Amino acid sequence: MTETVQVEAARIPDRDRLLQELRDAGLDARPVDEVCIEVPCGDVEQACDDLLALAEDAIMSIGAPFVPMKHDGTIYIRPPTS
């Protein structure tokens, strides 16, 4: 059975842009619902760490004011708290 890592963005345009970045990185990422992305993987914890690093790089290259956070096997992409 293939495990998946969830990535949840704040808005649809953010999800779409991050989805494209993950696909460009060679991942089999697919959209789920309005703001989620699923990425199939083997070792969930290692894949989650790798995805977090990819998400950070994508956010930096986009120049978006968001912060990726990992929690319980899901990566959340949210605006920074003040």
PDB file of C-alpha atoms in Angstrom:
ATOM      1  CA  MET A   1       0.000   0.000   0.000  1.00  0.00           C
ATOM      2  CA  THR A   2       1.398   3.396  -0.973  1.00  0.00           C
ATOM      3  CA  GLU A   3       1.521   6.018   1.755  1.00  0.00           C
ATOM      4  CA  THR A   4       0.894   9.675   0.991  1.00  0.00           C
ATOM      5  CA  VAL A   5       1.979  12.984   2.444  1.00  0.00           C
ATOM      6  CA  GLN A   6      -0.595  15.775   2.522  1.00  0.00           C
ATOM      7  CA  VAL A   7       0.257  19.390   1.757  1.00  0.00           C
ATOM      8  CA  GLU A   8      -2.387  21.976   2.610  1.00  0.00           C
ATOM      9  CA  ALA A   9      -2.142  25.514   1.231  1.00  0.00           C
ATOM     10  CA  ALA A  10      -3.964  28.622   2.423  1.00  0.00           C
ATOM     11  CA  ARG A  11      -5.620  29.428  -0.924  1.00  0.00           C
ATOM     12  CA  ILE A  12      -6.328  27.742  -4.272  1.00  0.00           C
ATOM     13  CA  PRO A  13      -3.797  29.869  -6.249  1.00  0.00           C
ATOM     14  CA  ASP A  14      -1.091  28.994  -3.690  1.00  0.00           C
ATOM     15  CA  ARG A  15      -1.955  25.307  -3.966  1.00  0.00           C
ATOM     16  CA  ASP A  16      -1.837  25.429  -7.763  1.00  0.00           C
ATOM     17  CA  ARG A  17       1.548  27.133  -7.824  1.00  0.00           C
ATOM     18  CA  LEU A  18       3.053  24.776  -5.246  1.00  0.00           C
ATOM     19  CA  LEU A  19       1.553  21.796  -7.098  1.00  0.00           C
ATOM     20  CA  GLN A  20       3.366  22.862 -10.250  1.00  0.00           C
ATOM     21  CA  GLU A  21       6.643  23.350  -8.350  1.00  0.00           C
ATOM     22  CA  LEU A  22       6.371  19.853  -6.843  1.00  0.00           C
ATOM     23  CA  ARG A  23       5.611  18.322 -10.245  1.00  0.00           C
ATOM     24  CA  ASP A  24       8.538  20.216 -11.767  1.00  0.00           C
ATOM     25  CA  ALA A  25      10.704  18.623  -9.050  1.00  0.00           C
ATOM     26  CA  GLY A  26       9.654  15.207 -10.394  1.00  0.00           C
ATOM     27  CA  LEU A  27       7.055  14.310  -7.765  1.00  0.00           C
ATOM     28  CA  ASP A  28       3.745  12.634  -8.601  1.00  0.00           C
ATOM     29  CA  ALA A  29       1.784  15.323  -6.752  1.00  0.00           C
ATOM     30  CA  ARG A  30      -1.956  15.609  -7.341  1.00  0.00           C
ATOM     31  CA  PRO A  31      -4.588  18.123  -6.229  1.00  0.00           C
ATOM     32  CA  VAL A  32      -7.187  17.045  -3.673  1.00  0.00           C
ATOM     33  CA  ASP A  33     -10.219  19.148  -2.779  1.00  0.00           C
ATOM     34  CA  GLU A  34      -9.724  22.917  -2.939  1.00  0.00           C
ATOM     35  CA  VAL A  35      -6.416  23.565  -1.201  1.00  0.00           C
ATOM     36  CA  CYS A  36      -4.732  20.177  -0.644  1.00  0.00           C
ATOM     37  CA  ILE A  37      -2.046  18.237  -2.466  1.00  0.00           C
ATOM     38  CA  GLU A  38      -1.273  14.526  -2.038  1.00  0.00           C
ATOM     39  CA  VAL A  39       2.152  13.124  -2.787  1.00  0.00           C
ATOM     40  CA  PRO A  40       2.635   9.328  -2.820  1.00  0.00           C
ATOM     41  CA  CYS A  41       5.748   8.172  -0.981  1.00  0.00           C
ATOM     42  CA  GLY A  42       7.389   5.275   0.804  1.00  0.00           C
ATOM     43  CA  ASP A  43       8.679   6.366   4.214  1.00  0.00           C
ATOM     44  CA  VAL A  44       6.176   9.017   5.306  1.00  0.00           C
ATOM     45  CA  GLU A  45       8.419  10.732   7.861  1.00  0.00           C
ATOM     46  CA  GLN A  46      11.385  11.032   5.481  1.00  0.00           C
ATOM     47  CA  ALA A  47       9.112  12.049   2.594  1.00  0.00           C
ATOM     48  CA  CYS A  48       7.477  14.681   4.797  1.00  0.00           C
ATOM     49  CA  ASP A  49      10.891  16.131   5.658  1.00  0.00           C
ATOM     50  CA  ASP A  50      11.875  16.131   1.974  1.00  0.00           C
ATOM     51  CA  LEU A  51       8.581  17.765   0.978  1.00  0.00           C
ATOM     52  CA  LEU A  52       8.995  20.403   3.674  1.00  0.00           C
ATOM     53  CA  ALA A  53      12.388  21.316   2.198  1.00  0.00           C
ATOM     54  CA  LEU A  54      10.908  21.422  -1.330  1.00  0.00           C
ATOM     55  CA  ALA A  55       8.002  23.563  -0.113  1.00  0.00           C
ATOM     56  CA  GLU A  56      10.413  25.987   1.558  1.00  0.00           C
ATOM     57  CA  ASP A  57      12.441  26.270  -1.663  1.00  0.00           C
ATOM     58  CA  ALA A  58       9.284  26.760  -3.757  1.00  0.00           C
ATOM     59  CA  ILE A  59       7.983  29.458  -1.424  1.00  0.00           C
ATOM     60  CA  MET A  60      11.327  31.265  -1.545  1.00  0.00           C
ATOM     61  CA  SER A  61      11.459  31.098  -5.365  1.00  0.00           C
ATOM     62  CA  ILE A  62       7.868  32.335  -5.644  1.00  0.00           C
ATOM     63  CA  GLY A  63       8.527  35.102  -3.125  1.00  0.00           C
ATOM     64  CA  ALA A  64       5.293  34.357  -1.289  1.00  0.00           C
ATOM     65  CA  PRO A  65       4.907  35.494   2.326  1.00  0.00           C
ATOM     66  CA  PHE A  66       4.105  32.003   3.640  1.00  0.00           C
ATOM     67  CA  VAL A  67       5.594  29.638   6.186  1.00  0.00           C
ATOM     68  CA  PRO A  68       5.478  25.836   5.714  1.00  0.00           C
ATOM     69  CA  MET A  69       4.886  23.885   8.936  1.00  0.00           C
ATOM     70  CA  LYS A  70       4.936  20.096   9.425  1.00  0.00           C
ATOM     71  CA  HIS A  71       2.414  18.527  11.805  1.00  0.00           C
ATOM     72  CA  ASP A  72       1.289  14.876  12.029  1.00  0.00           C
ATOM     73  CA  GLY A  73       2.371  13.928   8.507  1.00  0.00           C
ATOM     74  CA  THR A  74       0.806  16.996   6.897  1.00  0.00           C
ATOM     75  CA  ILE A  75       2.594  20.109   5.681  1.00  0.00           C
ATOM     76  CA  TYR A  76       0.580  23.295   6.139  1.00  0.00           C
ATOM     77  CA  ILE A  77       1.424  26.396   4.087  1.00  0.00           C
ATOM     78  CA  ARG A  78       0.211  29.430   6.042  1.00  0.00           C
ATOM     79  CA  PRO A  79       0.830  33.167   6.311  1.00  0.00           C
ATOM     80  CA  PRO A  80       3.267  34.048   9.109  1.00  0.00           C
ATOM     81  CA  THR A  81       1.771  34.940  12.474  1.00  0.00           C
ATOM     82  CA  SER A  82       2.575  38.344  13.865  1.00  0.00           C
TER      83      SER A  82
END
